[in-house]
PDB file of C-alpha atoms in Angstrom:
ATOM      1  CA  MET A 175      -0.074  -0.066   0.013  1.00 58.00           C
ATOM      2  CA  VAL A 176       2.739   2.475   0.781  1.00 55.00           C
ATOM      3  CA  ARG A 177       4.602   1.554  -2.353  1.00 63.00           C
ATOM      4  CA  SER A 178       1.483   2.255  -4.477  1.00 69.00           C
ATOM      5  CA  ALA A 179       0.749   5.533  -2.790  1.00 67.00           C
ATOM      6  CA  ARG A 180       4.446   6.637  -3.445  1.00 70.00           C
ATOM      7  CA  ILE A 181       4.062   5.667  -7.093  1.00 74.00           C
ATOM      8  CA  VAL A 182       0.834   7.640  -7.443  1.00 69.00           C
ATOM      9  CA  PHE A 183       2.296  10.625  -5.647  1.00 72.00           C
ATOM     10  CA  ALA A 184       5.261  10.509  -8.061  1.00 75.00           C
ATOM     11  CA  MET A 185       3.040  10.336 -11.188  1.00 74.00           C
ATOM     12  CA  ILE A 186       1.050  13.391  -9.654  1.00 77.00           C
ATOM     13  CA  VAL A 187       4.126  15.397  -9.400  1.00 72.00           C
ATOM     14  CA  CYS A 188       5.415  14.412 -12.884  1.00 72.00           C
ATOM     15  CA  ALA A 189       2.145  15.540 -14.527  1.00 72.00           C
ATOM     16  CA  ILE A 190       2.120  18.818 -12.582  1.00 73.00           C
ATOM     17  CA  LEU A 191       5.754  19.419 -13.767  1.00 71.00           C
ATOM     18  CA  ALA A 192       4.871  18.638 -17.411  1.00 67.00           C
ATOM     19  CA  GLY A 193       2.000  21.016 -17.322  1.00 65.00           C
ATOM     20  CA  CYS A 194       4.171  23.932 -15.972  1.00 59.00           C
ATOM     21  CA  THR A 195       6.838  23.375 -18.673  1.00 58.00           C
ATOM     22  CA  GLN A 196       4.125  23.633 -21.396  1.00 58.00           C
ATOM     23  CA  ALA A 197       2.799  26.731 -20.020  1.00 54.00           C
ATOM     24  CA  VAL A 198       6.257  28.383 -19.928  1.00 47.00           C
ATOM     25  CA  LEU A 199       6.912  27.331 -23.518  1.00 49.00           C
ATOM     26  CA  THR A 200       3.676  28.992 -24.602  1.00 52.00           C
ATOM     27  CA  ASP A 201       4.377  32.058 -22.791  1.00 50.00           C
ATOM     28  CA  ILE A 202       7.944  32.208 -24.426  1.00 47.00           C
ATOM     29  CA  GLY A 203       6.432  31.904 -27.940  1.00 49.00           C
ATOM     30  CA  ASP A 204       8.230  28.914 -29.255  1.00 48.00           C
ATOM     31  CA  PRO A 205       7.241  28.682 -33.145  1.00 48.00           C
ATOM     32  CA  SER A 206       7.250  24.814 -32.879  1.00 50.00           C
ATOM     33  CA  LEU A 207       4.185  25.009 -30.654  1.00 48.00           C
ATOM     34  CA  GLY A 208       1.899  26.132 -33.444  1.00 50.00           C
ATOM     35  CA  PRO A 209      -0.978  28.642 -33.603  1.00 50.00           C
ATOM     36  CA  SER A 210      -1.705  28.574 -29.984  1.00 47.00           C
ATOM     37  CA  ALA A 211       1.525  30.679 -29.261  1.00 52.00           C
ATOM     38  CA  LYS A 212       0.908  34.348 -28.183  1.00 51.00           C
ATOM     39  CA  LEU A 213       3.734  35.954 -30.145  1.00 56.00           C
ATOM     40  CA  ASP A 214       3.911  34.614 -33.727  1.00 77.00           C
ATOM     41  CA  GLN A 215       6.490  35.148 -36.382  1.00 84.00           C
ATOM     42  CA  GLN A 216       4.483  37.924 -38.179  1.00 85.00           C
ATOM     43  CA  GLU A 217       4.343  40.134 -34.821  1.00 87.00           C
ATOM     44  CA  ILE A 218       8.110  39.721 -34.452  1.00 86.00           C
ATOM     45  CA  GLU A 219       8.542  40.761 -38.205  1.00 87.00           C
ATOM     46  CA  ARG A 220       6.436  43.880 -37.654  1.00 88.00           C
ATOM     47  CA  ARG A 221       8.410  44.908 -34.643  1.00 88.00           C
ATOM     48  CA  GLU A 222      11.655  44.673 -36.562  1.00 89.00           C
ATOM     49  CA  LYS A 223      10.209  46.819 -39.190  1.00 89.00           C
ATOM     50  CA  ARG A 224       9.155  49.474 -36.858  1.00 89.00           C
ATOM     51  CA  VAL A 225      12.583  49.388 -35.385  1.00 90.00           C
ATOM     52  CA  GLN A 226      14.248  49.752 -38.616  1.00 90.00           C
ATOM     53  CA  ALA A 227      11.934  52.636 -39.742  1.00 90.00           C
ATOM     54  CA  ALA A 228      12.726  54.534 -36.456  1.00 90.00           C
ATOM     55  CA  ARG A 229      16.502  54.070 -37.013  1.00 90.00           C
ATOM     56  CA  GLU A 230      16.068  55.376 -40.494  1.00 92.00           C
ATOM     57  CA  ARG A 231      14.170  58.480 -39.420  1.00 91.00           C
ATOM     58  CA  ALA A 232      16.824  59.069 -36.792  1.00 91.00           C
ATOM     59  CA  ARG A 233      19.620  58.952 -39.435  1.00 91.00           C
ATOM     60  CA  LYS A 234      17.647  61.391 -41.637  1.00 90.00           C
ATOM     61  CA  ALA A 235      17.147  63.767 -38.672  1.00 91.00           C
ATOM     62  CA  LYS A 236      20.833  63.738 -38.060  1.00 90.00           C
ATOM     63  CA  ALA A 237      21.971  64.230 -41.554  1.00 91.00           C
ATOM     64  CA  GLU A 238      19.402  67.192 -41.923  1.00 92.00           C
ATOM     65  CA  ARG A 239      21.041  68.725 -38.619  1.00 91.00           C
ATOM     66  CA  ARG A 240      24.370  68.391 -39.866  1.00 91.00           C
ATOM     67  CA  ALA A 241      23.561  69.987 -43.326  1.00 91.00           C
ATOM     68  CA  ALA A 242      21.842  72.938 -41.401  1.00 90.00           C
ATOM     69  CA  SER A 243      24.742  73.521 -39.096  1.00 89.00           C
ATOM     70  CA  ARG A 244      27.061  73.570 -42.117  1.00 91.00           C
ATOM     71  CA  LYS A 245      24.936  76.045 -43.923  1.00 90.00           C
ATOM     72  CA  ALA A 246      24.782  78.261 -40.824  1.00 91.00           C
ATOM     73  CA  ARG A 247      28.667  78.052 -40.580  1.00 91.00           C
ATOM     74  CA  GLU A 248      29.129  79.115 -44.346  1.00 92.00           C
ATOM     75  CA  ALA A 249      26.625  82.008 -43.624  1.00 91.00           C
ATOM     76  CA  ARG A 250      28.627  83.176 -40.739  1.00 91.00           C
ATOM     77  CA  ILE A 251      31.901  83.003 -42.690  1.00 92.00           C
ATOM     78  CA  ALA A 252      30.481  84.887 -45.524  1.00 91.00           C
ATOM     79  CA  ALA A 253      29.223  87.652 -43.188  1.00 91.00           C
ATOM     80  CA  ARG A 254      32.688  87.875 -41.669  1.00 91.00           C
ATOM     81  CA  LYS A 255      34.267  88.433 -45.056  1.00 90.00           C
ATOM     82  CA  LYS A 256      31.686  90.921 -46.107  1.00 90.00           C
ATOM     83  CA  ARG A 257      32.401  92.941 -42.835  1.00 90.00           C
ATOM     84  CA  ARG A 258      36.149  92.906 -43.518  1.00 90.00           C
ATOM     85  CA  GLU A 259      35.627  93.912 -46.991  1.00 90.00           C
ATOM     86  CA  GLU A 260      33.313  96.900 -45.885  1.00 89.00           C
ATOM     87  CA  ARG A 261      36.066  97.882 -43.189  1.00 88.00           C
ATOM     88  CA  ALA A 262      38.685  97.833 -45.767  1.00 87.00           C
ATOM     89  CA  ALA A 263      36.793  99.919 -48.172  1.00 86.00           C
ATOM     90  CA  LYS A 264      35.961 102.415 -45.467  1.00 84.00           C
ATOM     91  CA  ALA A 265      39.489 102.682 -44.318  1.00 85.00           C
ATOM     92  CA  LYS A 266      40.458 103.330 -47.949  1.00 82.00           C
ATOM     93  CA  THR A 267      37.986 106.233 -48.051  1.00 82.00           C
ATOM     94  CA  GLY A 268      39.013 107.569 -44.760  1.00 77.00           C
ATOM     95  CA  ALA A 269      42.628 107.453 -45.803  1.00 75.00           C
ATOM     96  CA  LYS A 270      41.938 109.332 -49.095  1.00 73.00           C
ATOM     97  CA  ALA A 271      39.748 111.910 -47.029  1.00 74.00           C
ATOM     98  CA  SER A 272      42.510 112.310 -44.430  1.00 72.00           C
ATOM     99  CA  ALA A 273      45.158 112.836 -47.171  1.00 72.00           C
ATOM    100  CA  GLN A 274      43.113 115.560 -48.686  1.00 71.00           C
ATOM    101  CA  SER A 275      42.422 117.255 -45.397  1.00 70.00           C
ATOM    102  CA  ASN A 276      46.294 116.927 -44.550  1.00 70.00           C
ATOM    103  CA  GLY A 277      47.036 118.588 -47.989  1.00 69.00           C
ATOM    104  CA  ARG A 278      44.629 121.455 -47.263  1.00 69.00           C
ATOM    105  CA  THR A 279      45.997 121.793 -43.579  1.00 73.00           C
ATOM    106  CA  ALA A 280      49.553 121.704 -45.074  1.00 71.00           C
ATOM    107  CA  LYS A 281      48.660 124.525 -47.558  1.00 70.00           C
ATOM    108  CA  LYS A 282      47.013 126.550 -44.634  1.00 71.00           C
ATOM    109  CA  THR A 283      50.217 126.026 -42.449  1.00 74.00           C
ATOM    110  CA  LYS A 284      52.312 127.164 -45.254  1.00 69.00           C
ATOM    111  CA  LYS A 285      50.402 130.359 -45.589  1.00 69.00           C
ATOM    112  CA  ALA A 286      50.353 130.924 -41.796  1.00 70.00           C
ATOM    113  CA  THR A 287      54.070 130.371 -41.449  1.00 70.00           C
ATOM    114  CA  LYS A 288      54.527 132.905 -44.134  1.00 66.00           C
ATOM    115  CA  LYS A 289      52.421 135.476 -42.576  1.00 63.00           C
ATOM    116  CA  ASN A 290      54.123 134.730 -39.223  1.00 68.00           C
ATOM    117  CA  ARG A 291      57.528 135.123 -40.741  1.00 66.00           C
ATOM    118  CA  ALA A 292      56.404 138.472 -42.357  1.00 65.00           C
ATOM    119  CA  GLY A 293      55.068 139.449 -39.040  1.00 66.00           C
ATOM    120  CA  SER A 294      58.121 138.341 -37.133  1.00 71.00           C
ATOM    121  CA  THR A 295      60.498 140.297 -39.349  1.00 76.00           C
ATOM    122  CA  VAL A 296      58.355 143.419 -38.872  1.00 75.00           C
ATOM    123  CA  ALA A 297      58.191 142.871 -35.167  1.00 77.00           C
ATOM    124  CA  ARG A 298      62.192 142.338 -35.109  1.00 77.00           C
ATOM    125  CA  LYS A 299      62.537 145.667 -36.818  1.00 75.00           C
ATOM    126  CA  ARG A 300      60.292 147.426 -34.340  1.00 78.00           C
ATOM    127  CA  THR A 301      62.170 145.904 -31.499  1.00 79.00           C
ATOM    128  CA  LYS A 302      65.464 147.007 -33.003  1.00 76.00           C
ATOM    129  CA  ARG A 303      64.262 150.537 -33.282  1.00 77.00           C
ATOM    130  CA  ARG A 304      62.867 150.467 -29.827  1.00 75.00           C
ATOM    131  CA  ARG A 305      66.017 149.095 -28.311  1.00 73.00           C
ATOM    132  CA  ALA A 306      68.168 151.672 -30.360  1.00 76.00           C
ATOM    133  CA  LYS A 307      65.959 154.370 -28.865  1.00 71.00           C
ATOM    134  CA  LEU A 308      66.121 152.904 -25.162  1.00 70.00           C
ATOM    135  CA  ARG A 309      69.769 151.914 -25.309  1.00 74.00           C
ATOM    136  CA  PRO A 310      71.092 154.994 -23.412  1.00 80.00           C
ATOM    137  CA  ARG A 311      68.298 154.888 -20.793  1.00 75.00           C
ATOM    138  CA  ARG A 312      68.894 151.321 -20.366  1.00 75.00           C
ATOM    139  CA  LYS A 313      72.606 151.735 -19.911  1.00 77.00           C
ATOM    140  CA  ALA A 314      71.961 154.476 -17.266  1.00 82.00           C
ATOM    141  CA  GLN A 315      69.559 152.156 -15.397  1.00 81.00           C
ATOM    142  CA  ILE A 316      71.929 149.426 -15.383  1.00 81.00           C
ATOM    143  CA  ALA A 317      74.753 151.697 -14.081  1.00 83.00           C
ATOM    144  CA  LYS A 318      72.413 152.986 -11.291  1.00 84.00           C
ATOM    145  CA  ARG A 319      71.588 149.358 -10.252  1.00 83.00           C
ATOM    146  CA  ARG A 320      75.224 148.222 -10.242  1.00 84.00           C
ATOM    147  CA  ALA A 321      76.207 151.354  -8.118  1.00 86.00           C
ATOM    148  CA  ALA A 322      73.393 150.538  -5.808  1.00 83.00           C
ATOM    149  CA  ARG A 323      74.336 146.855  -5.556  1.00 80.00           C
ATOM    150  CA  LYS A 324      78.054 147.908  -4.825  1.00 79.00           C
ATOM    151  CA  LYS A 325      76.848 150.295  -2.204  1.00 75.00           C
ATOM    152  CA  GLN A 326      74.785 147.596  -0.526  1.00 74.00           C
ATOM    153  CA  ARG A 327      77.787 145.181  -0.563  1.00 71.00           C
ATOM    154  CA  ARG A 328      79.968 147.795   1.189  1.00 69.00           C
ATOM    155  CA  THR A 329      77.458 148.488   3.811  1.00 63.00           C
ATOM    156  CA  ALA A 330      76.782 144.795   4.445  1.00 56.00           C
ATOM    157  CA  ARG A 331      80.568 144.116   4.765  1.00 52.00           C
ATOM    158  CA  LYS A 332      81.505 147.498   6.305  1.00 50.00           C
ATOM    159  CA  VAL A 333      84.539 147.665   8.402  1.00 44.00           C
ATOM    160  CA  ARG A 334      84.692 150.580  10.866  1.00 44.00           C
ATOM    161  CA  THR A 335      88.155 151.236  12.036  1.00 41.00           C
ATOM    162  CA  ALA A 336      88.760 153.091  15.369  1.00 38.00           C
ATOM    163  CA  ARG A 337      91.124 156.132  14.474  1.00 40.00           C
ATOM    164  CA  ARG A 338      94.152 156.686  16.597  1.00 38.00           C
ATOM    165  CA  LYS A 339      96.618 159.536  16.413  1.00 37.00           C
ATOM    166  CA  SER A 340      99.535 157.316  17.379  1.00 38.00           C
ATOM    167  CA  GLY A 341      99.572 153.671  16.386  1.00 39.00           C
ATOM    168  CA  LYS A 342      97.348 151.515  14.213  1.00 46.00           C
ATOM    169  CA  SER A 343      93.833 149.981  14.618  1.00 51.00           C
ATOM    170  CA  TYR A 344      93.019 146.400  13.583  1.00 68.00           C
ATOM    171  CA  GLY A 345      89.408 147.303  12.575  1.00 84.00           C
ATOM    172  CA  VAL A 346      85.998 146.447  13.723  1.00 89.00           C
ATOM    173  CA  LEU A 347      83.622 144.127  11.545  1.00 89.00           C
ATOM    174  CA  ILE A 348      79.955 145.002  12.303  1.00 88.00           C
ATOM    175  CA  ARG A 349      77.317 142.396  11.312  1.00 83.00           C
ATOM    176  CA  THR A 350      74.394 143.540  13.537  1.00 88.00           C
ATOM    177  CA  PRO A 351      72.642 146.950  14.356  1.00 89.00           C
ATOM    178  CA  TRP A 352      75.267 149.557  15.668  1.00 90.00           C
ATOM    179  CA  LYS A 353      73.605 152.969  16.070  1.00 90.00           C
ATOM    180  CA  CYS A 354      71.481 151.951  18.922  1.00 92.00           C
ATOM    181  CA  VAL A 355      74.725 150.908  20.977  1.00 94.00           C
ATOM    182  CA  PRO A 356      75.689 153.378  23.763  1.00 94.00           C
ATOM    183  CA  GLY A 357      78.846 155.356  22.979  1.00 93.00           C
ATOM    184  CA  SER A 358      80.617 154.034  26.190  1.00 94.00           C
ATOM    185  CA  LEU A 359      80.405 150.487  24.763  1.00 95.00           C
ATOM    186  CA  LYS A 360      81.668 151.624  21.305  1.00 93.00           C
ATOM    187  CA  LYS A 361      84.579 153.250  22.919  1.00 93.00           C
ATOM    188  CA  VAL A 362      85.468 149.984  24.763  1.00 95.00           C
ATOM    189  CA  ILE A 363      85.229 148.077  21.344  1.00 94.00           C
ATOM    190  CA  ARG A 364      87.630 150.713  19.678  1.00 92.00           C
ATOM    191  CA  GLN A 365      90.222 150.269  22.445  1.00 93.00           C
ATOM    192  CA  VAL A 366      89.993 146.600  22.245  1.00 94.00           C
ATOM    193  CA  SER A 367      90.613 146.830  18.526  1.00 92.00           C
ATOM    194  CA  GLN A 368      93.576 148.984  19.035  1.00 90.00           C
ATOM    195  CA  ARG A 369      95.265 146.788  21.716  1.00 91.00           C
ATOM    196  CA  TYR A 370      94.359 143.216  21.003  1.00 91.00           C
ATOM    197  CA  GLY A 371      93.503 142.788  17.288  1.00 90.00           C
ATOM    198  CA  ARG A 372      90.482 142.532  14.837  1.00 91.00           C
ATOM    199  CA  VAL A 373      87.049 142.639  16.563  1.00 94.00           C
ATOM    200  CA  VAL A 374      84.068 140.825  14.905  1.00 93.00           C
ATOM    201  CA  ILE A 375      80.592 141.977  16.472  1.00 94.00           C
ATOM    202  CA  ASN A 376      78.191 139.217  16.183  1.00 91.00           C
ATOM    203  CA  SER A 377      75.158 140.460  18.347  1.00 93.00           C
ATOM    204  CA  THR A 378      73.871 143.809  19.800  1.00 94.00           C
ATOM    205  CA  HIS A 379      70.189 144.320  19.473  1.00 94.00           C
ATOM    206  CA  ARG A 380      67.919 141.204  19.462  1.00 94.00           C
ATOM    207  CA  SER A 381      64.169 140.877  19.315  1.00 93.00           C
ATOM    208  CA  ARG A 382      62.265 138.714  21.767  1.00 93.00           C
ATOM    209  CA  ALA A 383      61.748 135.923  19.278  1.00 93.00           C
ATOM    210  CA  HIS A 384      65.375 135.846  18.419  1.00 92.00           C
ATOM    211  CA  ASN A 385      66.446 136.095  21.883  1.00 93.00           C
ATOM    212  CA  ARG A 386      64.279 133.058  22.700  1.00 92.00           C
ATOM    213  CA  ARG A 387      65.602 131.120  19.789  1.00 91.00           C
ATOM    214  CA  VAL A 388      69.343 131.761  20.833  1.00 89.00           C
ATOM    215  CA  GLY A 389      68.467 130.861  24.447  1.00 88.00           C
ATOM    216  CA  GLY A 390      68.892 134.389  25.933  1.00 89.00           C
ATOM    217  CA  ARG A 391      67.474 135.392  29.354  1.00 89.00           C
ATOM    218  CA  LYS A 392      64.178 137.083  29.644  1.00 88.00           C
ATOM    219  CA  GLY A 393      65.631 140.274  31.064  1.00 89.00           C
ATOM    220  CA  SER A 394      68.752 140.273  28.729  1.00 93.00           C
ATOM    221  CA  TYR A 395      70.323 143.626  28.007  1.00 95.00           C
ATOM    222  CA  HIS A 396      70.374 142.626  24.193  1.00 95.00           C
ATOM    223  CA  LEU A 397      66.607 143.484  24.162  1.00 94.00           C
ATOM    224  CA  LYS A 398      67.404 147.129  24.973  1.00 93.00           C
ATOM    225  CA  CYS A 399      70.520 147.277  22.685  1.00 94.00           C
ATOM    226  CA  ARG A 400      72.594 147.820  25.839  1.00 95.00           C
ATOM    227  CA  ALA A 401      75.024 144.502  25.213  1.00 96.00           C
ATOM    228  CA  ILE A 402      77.475 143.362  22.691  1.00 96.00           C
ATOM    229  CA  ASP A 403      78.809 139.900  21.804  1.00 95.00           C
ATOM    230  CA  PHE A 404      81.957 139.953  19.880  1.00 95.00           C
ATOM    231  CA  ASN A 405      84.908 137.947  19.108  1.00 94.00           C
ATOM    232  CA  VAL A 406      88.668 138.902  18.785  1.00 94.00           C
ATOM    233  CA  TYR A 407      91.024 137.534  16.161  1.00 91.00           C
ATOM    234  CA  GLY A 408      94.452 138.262  17.594  1.00 87.00           C
ATOM    235  CA  ASN A 409      96.511 138.068  20.714  1.00 87.00           C
ATOM    236  CA  THR A 410      93.771 138.126  23.619  1.00 89.00           C
ATOM    237  CA  ARG A 411      96.322 137.786  26.449  1.00 90.00           C
ATOM    238  CA  GLY A 412      95.104 140.189  29.251  1.00 92.00           C
ATOM    239  CA  LEU A 413      91.895 140.902  27.555  1.00 93.00           C
ATOM    240  CA  THR A 414      89.652 139.554  30.296  1.00 93.00           C
ATOM    241  CA  ARG A 415      91.454 141.645  32.756  1.00 93.00           C
ATOM    242  CA  PHE A 416      91.059 144.771  30.685  1.00 94.00           C
ATOM    243  CA  LEU A 417      87.384 144.277  30.216  1.00 94.00           C
ATOM    244  CA  ARG A 418      86.740 143.202  33.813  1.00 92.00           C
ATOM    245  CA  ASN A 419      88.478 146.319  35.247  1.00 92.00           C
ATOM    246  CA  HIS A 420      87.115 148.781  32.589  1.00 94.00           C
ATOM    247  CA  PRO A 421      84.791 151.415  34.198  1.00 93.00           C
ATOM    248  CA  SER A 422      82.374 151.417  31.330  1.00 94.00           C
ATOM    249  CA  VAL A 423      81.817 147.707  31.370  1.00 95.00           C
ATOM    250  CA  GLY A 424      79.140 146.429  33.881  1.00 93.00           C
ATOM    251  CA  GLY A 425      78.386 142.754  32.922  1.00 94.00           C
ATOM    252  CA  PHE A 426      81.280 140.651  31.571  1.00 95.00           C
ATOM    253  CA  LYS A 427      81.258 137.092  30.384  1.00 93.00           C
ATOM    254  CA  ARG A 428      83.593 134.882  28.199  1.00 93.00           C
ATOM    255  CA  TYR A 429      81.940 131.922  26.645  1.00 91.00           C
ATOM    256  CA  PRO A 430      83.724 128.625  26.084  1.00 89.00           C
ATOM    257  CA  SER A 431      83.355 129.079  22.299  1.00 87.00           C
ATOM    258  CA  GLY A 432      85.473 132.160  22.574  1.00 88.00           C
ATOM    259  CA  TYR A 433      82.802 134.992  22.388  1.00 91.00           C
ATOM    260  CA  PHE A 434      83.051 138.018  24.931  1.00 95.00           C
ATOM    261  CA  HIS A 435      79.837 139.519  26.349  1.00 95.00           C
ATOM    262  CA  ILE A 436      79.842 143.188  27.672  1.00 96.00           C
ATOM    263  CA  ASP A 437      77.003 145.347  28.738  1.00 95.00           C
ATOM    264  CA  ASN A 438      76.476 148.709  30.600  1.00 93.00           C
ATOM    265  CA  GLY A 439      74.393 147.178  33.384  1.00 92.00           C
ATOM    266  CA  PRO A 440      75.554 146.590  37.081  1.00 92.00           C
ATOM    267  CA  ARG A 441      78.951 145.175  37.551  1.00 92.00           C
ATOM    268  CA  ARG A 442      78.693 141.346  37.553  1.00 91.00           C
ATOM    269  CA  THR A 443      79.949 138.138  36.116  1.00 89.00           C
ATOM    270  CA  TRP A 444      78.323 134.677  35.567  1.00 82.00           C
TER     271      TRP A 444
END
């Protein structure tokens, strides 16, 4: 009984498998199965024809696009050539016009230069005549100016010598205001120039700004023109004692740089 049941079960399974294989084959469309197949040979041929027609249409469209792009490129090239030719023609016409205008301007400039030359010759003649008339006046003016300059130089480098009946004076070089200086201090300077050598006066009267720049004191006697700073170029042996004991000298100072200071204030040193 068990064997028979197994045999029956195996036969059923084989029948089921055979039916499944037949169904699969019908779905695939095997031509050997006859008119019961879903997709026959005619349908396959139709599909192939459709595919070929689509491919042909795509080839034609591609060829048309290439032809259109080629035409557009040729049209662009032709337009560029046309523009170049137009530019060349304009340049030629402009060059001709500029050459004509240059010729006209050259003629005008020649005429203008001729007129200018004629006018310049006339002007030169006029200037020569005027100079011939003004020469004596001009010479007199130049002579006056030269004399004034010489006078200024002399006054700027003026050397005032202290006169003495017996003996000689070495001279005094004044570089600052001198008229405002008291006569007693002038007398001291003359005596120094006679005894010790050439005297160079560097400072007498100062303004407040100048005194501030130099570093002078607020109540300096230079502000009142009552002091003298000078230097002696000669043998200064005994000069400090002479100035310190002189009755006309009040304030006395010898700076390390070699300058001497004297004023007519109270007798003092610092």
